[in-house]
Coordinates of C-alpha atoms and ligand atoms in Angstrom, one line a residue:
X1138 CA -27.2 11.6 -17.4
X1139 CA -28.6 13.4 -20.4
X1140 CA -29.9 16.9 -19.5
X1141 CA -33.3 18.0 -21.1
X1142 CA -32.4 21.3 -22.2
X1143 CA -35.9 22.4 -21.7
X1144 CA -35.5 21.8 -17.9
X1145 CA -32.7 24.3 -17.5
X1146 CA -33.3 27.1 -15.6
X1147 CA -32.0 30.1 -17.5
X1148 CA -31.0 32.3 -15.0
X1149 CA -32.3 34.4 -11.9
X1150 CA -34.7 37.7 -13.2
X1151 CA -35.6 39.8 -10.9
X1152 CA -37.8 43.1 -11.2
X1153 CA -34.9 45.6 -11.7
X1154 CA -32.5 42.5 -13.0
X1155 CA -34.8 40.8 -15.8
X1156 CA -33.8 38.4 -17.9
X1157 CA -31.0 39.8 -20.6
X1158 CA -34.4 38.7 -23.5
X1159 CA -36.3 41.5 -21.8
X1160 CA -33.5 44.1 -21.6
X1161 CA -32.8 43.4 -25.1
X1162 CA -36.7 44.5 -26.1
X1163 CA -36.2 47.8 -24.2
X1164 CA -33.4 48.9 -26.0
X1165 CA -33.1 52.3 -27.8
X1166 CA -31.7 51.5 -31.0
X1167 CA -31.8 48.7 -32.7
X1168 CA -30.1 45.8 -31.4
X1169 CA -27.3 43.5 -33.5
X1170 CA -28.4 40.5 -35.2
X1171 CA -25.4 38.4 -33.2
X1172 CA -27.0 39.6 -30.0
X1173 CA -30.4 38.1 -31.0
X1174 CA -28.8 34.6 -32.0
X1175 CA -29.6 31.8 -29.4
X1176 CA -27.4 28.8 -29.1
X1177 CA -28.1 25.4 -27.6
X1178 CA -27.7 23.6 -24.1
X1179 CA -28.0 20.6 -25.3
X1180 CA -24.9 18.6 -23.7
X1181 CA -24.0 15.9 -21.4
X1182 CA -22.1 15.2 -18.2
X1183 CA -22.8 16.2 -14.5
X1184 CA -19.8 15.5 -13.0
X1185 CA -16.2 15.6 -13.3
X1186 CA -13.6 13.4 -11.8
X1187 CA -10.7 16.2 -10.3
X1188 CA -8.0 14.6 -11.8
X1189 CA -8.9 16.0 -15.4
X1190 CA -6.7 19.4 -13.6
X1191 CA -3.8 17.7 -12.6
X1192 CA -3.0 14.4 -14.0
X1193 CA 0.0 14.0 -16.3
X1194 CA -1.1 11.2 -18.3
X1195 CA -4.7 13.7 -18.8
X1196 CA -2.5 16.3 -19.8
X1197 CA -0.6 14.2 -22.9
X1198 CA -3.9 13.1 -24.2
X1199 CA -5.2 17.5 -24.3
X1200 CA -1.7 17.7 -26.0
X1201 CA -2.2 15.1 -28.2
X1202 CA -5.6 15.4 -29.3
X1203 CA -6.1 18.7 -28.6
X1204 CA -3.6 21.0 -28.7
X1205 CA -1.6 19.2 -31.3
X1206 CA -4.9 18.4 -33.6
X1207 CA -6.9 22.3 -33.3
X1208 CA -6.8 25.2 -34.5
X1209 CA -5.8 27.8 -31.9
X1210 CA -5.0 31.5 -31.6
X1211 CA -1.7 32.3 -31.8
X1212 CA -1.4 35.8 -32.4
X1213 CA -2.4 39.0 -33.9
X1214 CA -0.9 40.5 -37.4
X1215 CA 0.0 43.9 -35.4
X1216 CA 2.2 42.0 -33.2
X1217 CA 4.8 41.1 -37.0
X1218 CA 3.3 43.7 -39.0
X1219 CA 6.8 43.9 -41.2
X1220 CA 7.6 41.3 -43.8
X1221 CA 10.3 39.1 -41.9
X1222 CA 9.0 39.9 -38.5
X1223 CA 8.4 37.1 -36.3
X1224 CA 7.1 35.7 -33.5
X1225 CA 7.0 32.3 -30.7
X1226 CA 3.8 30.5 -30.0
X1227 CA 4.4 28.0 -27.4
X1228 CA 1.8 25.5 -25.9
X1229 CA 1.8 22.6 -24.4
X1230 CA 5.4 22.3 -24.6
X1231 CA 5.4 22.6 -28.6
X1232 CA 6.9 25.8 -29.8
X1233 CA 5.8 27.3 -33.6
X1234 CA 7.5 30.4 -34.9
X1235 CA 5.1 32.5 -37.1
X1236 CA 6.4 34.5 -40.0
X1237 CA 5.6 37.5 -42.0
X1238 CA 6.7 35.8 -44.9
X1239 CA 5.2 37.7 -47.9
X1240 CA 3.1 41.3 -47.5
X1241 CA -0.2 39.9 -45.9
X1242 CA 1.0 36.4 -45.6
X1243 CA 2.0 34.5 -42.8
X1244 CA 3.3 31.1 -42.5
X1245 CA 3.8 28.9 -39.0
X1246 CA 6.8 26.5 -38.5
X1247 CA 8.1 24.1 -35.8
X1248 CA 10.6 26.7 -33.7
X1249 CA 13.7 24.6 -33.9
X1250 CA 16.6 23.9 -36.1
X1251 CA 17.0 20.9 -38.2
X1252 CA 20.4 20.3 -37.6
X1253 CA 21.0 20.1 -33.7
X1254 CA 17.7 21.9 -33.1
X1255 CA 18.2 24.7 -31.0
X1256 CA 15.0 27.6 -30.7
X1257 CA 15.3 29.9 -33.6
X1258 CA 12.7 32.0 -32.9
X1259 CA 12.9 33.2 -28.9
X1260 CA 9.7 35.8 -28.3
X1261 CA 10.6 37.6 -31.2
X1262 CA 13.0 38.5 -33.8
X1263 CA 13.1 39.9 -37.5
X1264 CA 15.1 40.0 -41.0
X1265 CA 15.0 38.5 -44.1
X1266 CA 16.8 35.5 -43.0
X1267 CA 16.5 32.9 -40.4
X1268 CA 19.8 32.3 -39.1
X1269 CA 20.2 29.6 -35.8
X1270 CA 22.9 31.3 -33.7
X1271 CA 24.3 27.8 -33.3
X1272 CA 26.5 27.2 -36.1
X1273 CA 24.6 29.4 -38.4
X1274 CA 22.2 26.8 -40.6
X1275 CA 20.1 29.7 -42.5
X1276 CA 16.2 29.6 -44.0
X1277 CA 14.7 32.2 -46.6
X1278 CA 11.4 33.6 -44.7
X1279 CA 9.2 31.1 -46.4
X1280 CA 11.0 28.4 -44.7
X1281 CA 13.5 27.2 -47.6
X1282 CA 16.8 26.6 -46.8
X1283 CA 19.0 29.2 -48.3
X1284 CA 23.0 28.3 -46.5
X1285 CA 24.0 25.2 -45.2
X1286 CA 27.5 26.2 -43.1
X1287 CA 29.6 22.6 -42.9
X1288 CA 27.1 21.3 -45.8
X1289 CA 30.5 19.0 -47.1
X1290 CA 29.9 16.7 -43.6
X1291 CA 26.2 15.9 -43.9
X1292 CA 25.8 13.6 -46.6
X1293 CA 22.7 11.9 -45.1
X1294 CA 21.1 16.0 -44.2
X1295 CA 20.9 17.5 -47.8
X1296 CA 20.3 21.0 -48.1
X1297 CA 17.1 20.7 -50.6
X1298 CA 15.7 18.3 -47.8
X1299 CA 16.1 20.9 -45.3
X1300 CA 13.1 23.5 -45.6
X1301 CA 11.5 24.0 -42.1
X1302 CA 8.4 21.9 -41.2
X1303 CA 5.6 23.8 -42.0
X1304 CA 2.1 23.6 -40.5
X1305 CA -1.0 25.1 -41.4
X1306 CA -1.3 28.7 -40.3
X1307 CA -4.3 31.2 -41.4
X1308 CA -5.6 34.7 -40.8
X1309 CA -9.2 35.7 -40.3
X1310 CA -9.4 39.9 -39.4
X1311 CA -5.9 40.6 -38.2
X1312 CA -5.7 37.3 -36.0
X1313 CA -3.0 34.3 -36.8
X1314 CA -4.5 30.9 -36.2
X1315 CA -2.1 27.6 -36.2
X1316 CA -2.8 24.1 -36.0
X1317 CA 0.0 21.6 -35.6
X1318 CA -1.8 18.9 -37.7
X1319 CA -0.9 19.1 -41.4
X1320 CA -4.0 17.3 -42.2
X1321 CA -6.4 20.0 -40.4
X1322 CA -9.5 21.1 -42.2
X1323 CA -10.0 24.9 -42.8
X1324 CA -10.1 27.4 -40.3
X1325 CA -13.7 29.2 -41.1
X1326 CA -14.8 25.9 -39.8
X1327 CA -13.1 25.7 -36.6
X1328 CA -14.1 29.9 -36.4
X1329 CA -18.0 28.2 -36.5
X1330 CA -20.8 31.2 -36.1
X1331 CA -17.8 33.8 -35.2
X1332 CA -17.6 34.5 -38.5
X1333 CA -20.9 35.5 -38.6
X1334 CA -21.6 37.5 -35.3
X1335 CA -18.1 39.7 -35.9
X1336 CA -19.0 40.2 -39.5
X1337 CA -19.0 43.8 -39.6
X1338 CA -17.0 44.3 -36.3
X1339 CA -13.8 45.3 -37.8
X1340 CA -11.4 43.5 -35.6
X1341 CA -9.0 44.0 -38.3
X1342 CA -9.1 47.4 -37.1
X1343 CA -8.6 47.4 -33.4
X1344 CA -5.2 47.5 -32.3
X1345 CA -3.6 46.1 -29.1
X1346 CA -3.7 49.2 -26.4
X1347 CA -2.5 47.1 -23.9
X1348 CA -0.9 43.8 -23.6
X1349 CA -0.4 41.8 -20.3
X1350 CA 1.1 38.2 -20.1
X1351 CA 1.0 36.5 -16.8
X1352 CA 2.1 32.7 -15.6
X1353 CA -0.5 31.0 -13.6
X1354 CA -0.2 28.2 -10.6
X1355 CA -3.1 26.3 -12.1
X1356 CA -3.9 24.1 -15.3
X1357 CA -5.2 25.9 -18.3
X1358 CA -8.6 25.0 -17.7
X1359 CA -8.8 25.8 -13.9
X1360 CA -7.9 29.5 -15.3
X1361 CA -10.1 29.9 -18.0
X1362 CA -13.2 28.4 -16.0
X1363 CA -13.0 31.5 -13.6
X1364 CA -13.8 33.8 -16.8
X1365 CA -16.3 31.3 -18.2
X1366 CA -19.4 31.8 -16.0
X1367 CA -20.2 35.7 -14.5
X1368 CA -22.0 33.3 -11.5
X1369 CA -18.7 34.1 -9.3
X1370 CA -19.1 38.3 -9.1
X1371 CA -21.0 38.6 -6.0
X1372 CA -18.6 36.8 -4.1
X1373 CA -15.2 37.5 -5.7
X1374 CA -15.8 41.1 -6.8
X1375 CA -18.1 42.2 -4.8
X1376 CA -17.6 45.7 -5.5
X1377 CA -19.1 45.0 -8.9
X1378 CA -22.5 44.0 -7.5
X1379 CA -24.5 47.1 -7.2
X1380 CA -23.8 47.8 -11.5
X1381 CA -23.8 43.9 -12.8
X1382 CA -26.5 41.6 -13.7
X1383 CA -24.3 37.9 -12.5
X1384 CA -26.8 35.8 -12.1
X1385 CA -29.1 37.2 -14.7
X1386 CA -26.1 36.5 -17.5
X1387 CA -27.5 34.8 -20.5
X1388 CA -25.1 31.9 -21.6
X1389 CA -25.6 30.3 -25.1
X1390 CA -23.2 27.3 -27.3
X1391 CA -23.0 26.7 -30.6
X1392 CA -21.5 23.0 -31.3
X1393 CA -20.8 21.2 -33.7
X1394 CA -18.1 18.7 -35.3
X1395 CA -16.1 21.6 -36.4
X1396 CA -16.5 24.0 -33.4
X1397 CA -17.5 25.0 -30.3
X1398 CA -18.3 28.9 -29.9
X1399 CA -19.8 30.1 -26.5
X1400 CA -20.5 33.4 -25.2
X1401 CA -21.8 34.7 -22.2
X1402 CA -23.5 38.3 -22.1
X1403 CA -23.3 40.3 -18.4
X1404 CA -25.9 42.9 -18.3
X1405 CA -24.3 46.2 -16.7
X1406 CA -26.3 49.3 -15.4
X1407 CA -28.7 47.2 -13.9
X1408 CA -27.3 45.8 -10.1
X1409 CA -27.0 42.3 -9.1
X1410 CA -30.2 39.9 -8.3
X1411 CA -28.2 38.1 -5.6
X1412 CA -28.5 41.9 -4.2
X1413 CA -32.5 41.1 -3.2
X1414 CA -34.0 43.6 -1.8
X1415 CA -31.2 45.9 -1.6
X1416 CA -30.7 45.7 -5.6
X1417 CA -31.2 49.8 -6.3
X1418 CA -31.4 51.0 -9.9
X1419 CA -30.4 54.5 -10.6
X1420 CA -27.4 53.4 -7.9
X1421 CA -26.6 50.6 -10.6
X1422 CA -26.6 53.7 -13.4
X1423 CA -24.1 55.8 -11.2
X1424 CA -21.7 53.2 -10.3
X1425 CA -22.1 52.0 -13.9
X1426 CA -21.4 55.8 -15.2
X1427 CA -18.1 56.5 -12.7
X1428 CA -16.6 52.9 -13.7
X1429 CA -16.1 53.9 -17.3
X1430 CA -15.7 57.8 -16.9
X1431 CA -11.7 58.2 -17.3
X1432 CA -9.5 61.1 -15.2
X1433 CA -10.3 64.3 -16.3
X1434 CA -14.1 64.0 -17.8
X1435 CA -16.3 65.9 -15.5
X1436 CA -19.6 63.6 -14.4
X1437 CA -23.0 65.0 -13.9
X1438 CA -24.6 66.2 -10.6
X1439 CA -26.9 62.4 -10.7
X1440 CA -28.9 63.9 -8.3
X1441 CA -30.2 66.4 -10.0
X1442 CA -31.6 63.6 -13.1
X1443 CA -34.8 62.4 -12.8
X1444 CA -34.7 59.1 -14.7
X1445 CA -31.1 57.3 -14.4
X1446 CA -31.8 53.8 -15.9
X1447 CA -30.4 51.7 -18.5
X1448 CA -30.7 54.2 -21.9
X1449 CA -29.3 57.1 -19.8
X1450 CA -26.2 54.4 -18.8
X1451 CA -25.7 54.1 -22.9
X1452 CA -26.2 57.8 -23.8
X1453 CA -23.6 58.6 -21.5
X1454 CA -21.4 55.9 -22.0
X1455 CA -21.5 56.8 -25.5
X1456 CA -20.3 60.3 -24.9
X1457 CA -17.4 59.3 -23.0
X1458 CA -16.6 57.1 -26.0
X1459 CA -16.5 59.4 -28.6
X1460 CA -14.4 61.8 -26.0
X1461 CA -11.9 59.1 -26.1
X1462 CA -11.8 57.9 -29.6
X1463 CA -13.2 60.9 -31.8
X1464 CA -15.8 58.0 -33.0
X1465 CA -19.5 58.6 -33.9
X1466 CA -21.6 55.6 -31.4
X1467 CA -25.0 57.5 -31.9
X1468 CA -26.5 54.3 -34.1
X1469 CA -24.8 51.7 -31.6
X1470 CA -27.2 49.9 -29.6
X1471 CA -27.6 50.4 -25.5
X1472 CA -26.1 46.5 -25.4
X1473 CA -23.7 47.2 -27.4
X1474 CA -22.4 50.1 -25.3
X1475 CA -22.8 48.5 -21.8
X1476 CA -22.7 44.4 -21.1
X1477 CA -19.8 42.6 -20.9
X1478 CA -20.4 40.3 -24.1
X1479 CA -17.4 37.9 -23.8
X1480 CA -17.4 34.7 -26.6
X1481 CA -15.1 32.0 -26.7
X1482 CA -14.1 29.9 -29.2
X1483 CA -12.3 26.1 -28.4
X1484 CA -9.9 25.5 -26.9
X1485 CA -8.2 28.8 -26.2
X1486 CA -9.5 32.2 -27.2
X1487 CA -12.1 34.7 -26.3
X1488 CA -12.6 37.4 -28.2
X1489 CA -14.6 40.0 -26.4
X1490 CA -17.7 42.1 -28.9
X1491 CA -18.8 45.7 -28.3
X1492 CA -17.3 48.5 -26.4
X1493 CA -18.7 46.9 -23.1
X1494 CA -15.5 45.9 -22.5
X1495 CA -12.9 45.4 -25.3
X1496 CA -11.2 42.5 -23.7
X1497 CA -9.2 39.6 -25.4
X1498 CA -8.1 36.5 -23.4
X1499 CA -5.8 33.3 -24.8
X1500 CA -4.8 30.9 -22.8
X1501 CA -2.1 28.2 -22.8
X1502 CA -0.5 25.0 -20.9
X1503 CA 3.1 26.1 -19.9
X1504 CA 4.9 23.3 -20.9
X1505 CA 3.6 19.6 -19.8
X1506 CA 3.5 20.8 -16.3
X1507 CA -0.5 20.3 -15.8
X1508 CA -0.5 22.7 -13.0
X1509 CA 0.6 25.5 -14.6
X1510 CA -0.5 27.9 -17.3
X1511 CA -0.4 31.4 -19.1
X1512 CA -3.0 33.8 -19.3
X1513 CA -2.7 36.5 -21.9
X1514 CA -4.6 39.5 -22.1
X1515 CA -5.0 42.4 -24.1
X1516 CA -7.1 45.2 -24.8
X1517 CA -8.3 45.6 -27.7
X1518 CA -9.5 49.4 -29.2
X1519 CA -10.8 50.8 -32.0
X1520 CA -8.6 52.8 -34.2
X1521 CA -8.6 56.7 -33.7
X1522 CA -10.6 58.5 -35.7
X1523 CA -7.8 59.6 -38.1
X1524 CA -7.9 55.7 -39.0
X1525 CA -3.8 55.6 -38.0
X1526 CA -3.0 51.8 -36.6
X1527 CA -1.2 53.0 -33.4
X1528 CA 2.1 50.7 -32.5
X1529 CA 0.7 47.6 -30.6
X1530 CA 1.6 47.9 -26.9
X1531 CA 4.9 46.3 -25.4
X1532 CA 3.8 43.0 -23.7
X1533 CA 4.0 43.1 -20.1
X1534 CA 4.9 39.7 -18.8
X1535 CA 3.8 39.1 -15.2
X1536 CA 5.2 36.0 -12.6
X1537 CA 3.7 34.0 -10.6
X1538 CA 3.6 36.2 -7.6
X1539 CA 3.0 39.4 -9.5
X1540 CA -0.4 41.5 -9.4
X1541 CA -2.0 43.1 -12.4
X1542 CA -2.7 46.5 -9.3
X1543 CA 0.7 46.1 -8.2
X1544 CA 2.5 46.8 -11.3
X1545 CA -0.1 49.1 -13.0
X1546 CA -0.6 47.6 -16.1
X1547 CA -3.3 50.1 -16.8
X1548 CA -6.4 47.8 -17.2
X1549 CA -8.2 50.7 -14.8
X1550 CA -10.8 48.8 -12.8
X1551 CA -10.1 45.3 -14.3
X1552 CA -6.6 45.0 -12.8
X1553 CA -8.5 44.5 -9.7
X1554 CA -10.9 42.3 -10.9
X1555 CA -8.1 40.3 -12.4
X1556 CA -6.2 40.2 -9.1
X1557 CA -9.4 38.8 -7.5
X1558 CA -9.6 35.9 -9.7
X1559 CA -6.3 35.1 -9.6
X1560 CA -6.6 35.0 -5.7
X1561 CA -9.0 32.2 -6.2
X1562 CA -7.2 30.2 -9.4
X1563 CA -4.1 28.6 -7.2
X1564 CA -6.3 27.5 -4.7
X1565 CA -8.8 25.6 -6.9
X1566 CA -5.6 23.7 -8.6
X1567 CA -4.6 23.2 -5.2
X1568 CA -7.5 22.0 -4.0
X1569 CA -8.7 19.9 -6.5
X1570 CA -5.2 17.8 -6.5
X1571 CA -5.2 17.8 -2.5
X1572 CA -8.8 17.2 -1.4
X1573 CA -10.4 13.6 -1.2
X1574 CA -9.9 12.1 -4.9
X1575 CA -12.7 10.1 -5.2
X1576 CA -15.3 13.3 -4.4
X1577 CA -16.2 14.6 -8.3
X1578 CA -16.7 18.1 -8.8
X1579 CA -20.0 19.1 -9.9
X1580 CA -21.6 22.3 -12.2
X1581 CA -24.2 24.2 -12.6
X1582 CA -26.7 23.3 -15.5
X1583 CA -27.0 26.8 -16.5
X1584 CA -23.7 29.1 -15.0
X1585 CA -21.7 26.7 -16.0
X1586 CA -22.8 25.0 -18.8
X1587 CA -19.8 26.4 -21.0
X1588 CA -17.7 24.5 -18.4
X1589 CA -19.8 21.4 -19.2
X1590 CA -19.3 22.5 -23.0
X1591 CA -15.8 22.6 -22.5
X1592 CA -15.2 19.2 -20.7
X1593 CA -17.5 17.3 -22.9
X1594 CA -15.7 18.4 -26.3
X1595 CA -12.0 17.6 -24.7
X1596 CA -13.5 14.0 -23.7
X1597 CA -14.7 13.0 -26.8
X1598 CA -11.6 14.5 -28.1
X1599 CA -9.6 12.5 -26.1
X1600 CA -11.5 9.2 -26.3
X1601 CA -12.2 9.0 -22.8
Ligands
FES3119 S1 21.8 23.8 -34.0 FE1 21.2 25.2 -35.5 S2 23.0 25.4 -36.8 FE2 23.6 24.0 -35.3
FE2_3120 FE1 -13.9 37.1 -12.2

């Protein structure tokens, strides 16, 4: 069925919890282009039969027509900032090794040797040679073959035939991009209106304050779906109700050949609408103020302020910003400083905007198993004021079974969020491959229309 996009209900407003339009128009500074621009809804598809989660045969066509034919973050600059450092990218059951290959310039190859093809690159490694610990076949860092051990017995494996298979790899503000076909178009196309709405946001320099990688029981879409609508707050983290606008999230998509960016934008400081009558605004400020106050900043006597709404949520937020970065936020807007602005950009990446929450999410298939996936997160900061790039964290690598609160990764409030929606991303794989297979499953026009987005643009990827 073809959805009239004019017949889309955009979201619940409520008195305290208007639409984000409205809090926009009542901000205190002025408010950033990229949170002004409005995408489209215009998309098909109302149902979706379950087997697009589990199905082997589904899963080769995503890896051959979409993981083998995109471009797709791979990794950031900090994490090989030395010429000759590199670093694994594995999807799908591909691997790619990136390389520092020149100052500033980084190249992508297919991870295994040419003569019996074991890894060469496995998480991590450096020097100004490649060397396979095998029997020692060697490559310069631009991928030219530079010793041949045994050369004498390979008549029909020539050494000047024998640089590494390159594919395209490219950089936009401190992030490495690959994409496995050597015929791919540029990236800035595939980066759509990103380019635009992060213009001046100086990702470049942020650095990597901490880095978590964690397996997942479910397929790479199941786990990205649970951070691509806000809908699902009230009822997995409900302690984030009284200070977050869910249902009140404005959701927009910008499509086209190229590209698909979306973003979703949670108001915080005002409380939830599903909250009716009990929705309370200056209870929305203070919750909102002692989620982002760190140990060892003293927060005010709230009952002693008169008006605790949305501006005095900013003000404050700001202060505890520049306490914890030596950064001047007086000119950044009150959106800016609070909602939880969260884009994505196909098939893999979200790059978070503003100090809302400086979040960064990639996703990947591990392996061919459909059921099973990685999700990657980081934090993302801005540099201290002395404008010194800080080491990137160590990446913490989580199992199955392990918990974000259990280990401490030091997300602060977000490890428990995390926790939640991992207690819910098994259990949809599981349910979706166990429950009656001819019973679709079914979307929300507006929550979940970057789930729709999503589904649609794999489809037509995959012919199907
Ligand atoms: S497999 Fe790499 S040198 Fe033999
Ligand atoms: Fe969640």
């Amino acid at each position: 069925m073809k959805l009239d996009p004019k017949s889309i209900i955009q979201g619940v407003a409520t008195a305290v919890s208007p639409l984000y339009d409205d809090l926009l128009a009542k901000d205190t500074r002025t408010v950033h282009p990229a949170l002004l621009a409005r995408g489209s809804f215009a998309f098909e598809g109302d149902a979706i039969p379950r087997s697009r989660y589990f199905s082997a045969e589904f899963a080769k066509l995503e890896r051959d027509h979409v993981w083998k034919k995109t471009w797709q973050f791979a990794a950031r600059e900090e994490e090989i900032p030395e010429v000759g450092d590199r670093i694994e990218y594995a999807v799908a059951g591909m691997s790619f090794m990136i390389v520092h290959a020149a100052p500033g310039t980084f190249k992508a190859f297919w991870n295994s040797c040419l003569h019996r093809g074991r890894k060469l690159c496995e998480n991590w490694s450096t020097g100004d040679q490649i060397k396979c610990p095998f029997h020692g076949w060697t490559w310069n860092i631009d991928g030219t073959m530079s010793k041949q051990p045994g050369d004498w017995d390979f008549p029909q494996a020539q050494k000047e035939h024998l640089d590494l298979p390159e594919v395209p790899c490219d950089t936009w503000c401190g992030n490495i991009f690959i994409n496995p076909d050597t015929g791919a178009g540029p990236l800035s196309a595939a980066l759509g209106v990103l380019t635009e709405h992060f213009a001046d946001y100086e990702f470049d320099k942020r650095w990597t304050a901490i880095h978590v990688r964690k397996k997942v029981r479910s397929n790479w879409k199941v786990a990205m779906e649970a951070f691509l609508e806000g809908w699902h707050l009230s009822e997995t983290h409900p302690q984030a109700q009284s200070f977050n606008g869910d249902s009140n999230t404005l959701y927009d998509i910008w499509e086209d050949e190229h590209a698909q960016i979306s973003r979703s934008i949670t108001p915080s400081a005002v409380p939830s609408p599903e909250l009716g009558e009990a929705a309370d605004t200056r209870a929305a400020v203070i919750e909102m103020c002692k989620a982002v106050t760190p140990p060892g900043i003293d927060m005010p006597d709230f009952a002693q302020i008169e008006t605790l709404d949305r501006a005095f949520a900013a003000e404050y937020r700001r202060g505890v910003t520049t306490a914890m970065t030596g950064r001047d936020f007086s000119a950044t807007s009150d959106a800016e400083m609070l909602d939880a602005v969260q884009y994505y950009m196909f098939p893999n990446w979200f790059p978070w905007w503003g100090e809302g929450a400086p979040l960064f999410y990639q996703y990947m298939p591990l392996g061919e198993n459909p059921d099973e996936c990685i999700m990657d997160i980081r934090f993302l900061l801005p540099m201290p004021a002395n404008g010194e790039r800080p080491p990137a964290a160590q990446r913490i690598d989580l199992d199955f079974d392990d918990s974000y609160q259990a280990n401490n990764v030091g997300f602060g409030l977000f490890d428990e969020v995390f926790d939640q929606d991992m207690g819910n991303v098994p259990g949809v794989q599981q349910g979706a491959r166990e429950g009656k297979q001819d019973q679709p499953l079914y979307f929300g026009r507006y929550q979940e229309c970057r789930l729709r987005a999503l589904h649609a643009r794999i489809d037509r990827l995959c012919a199907v």
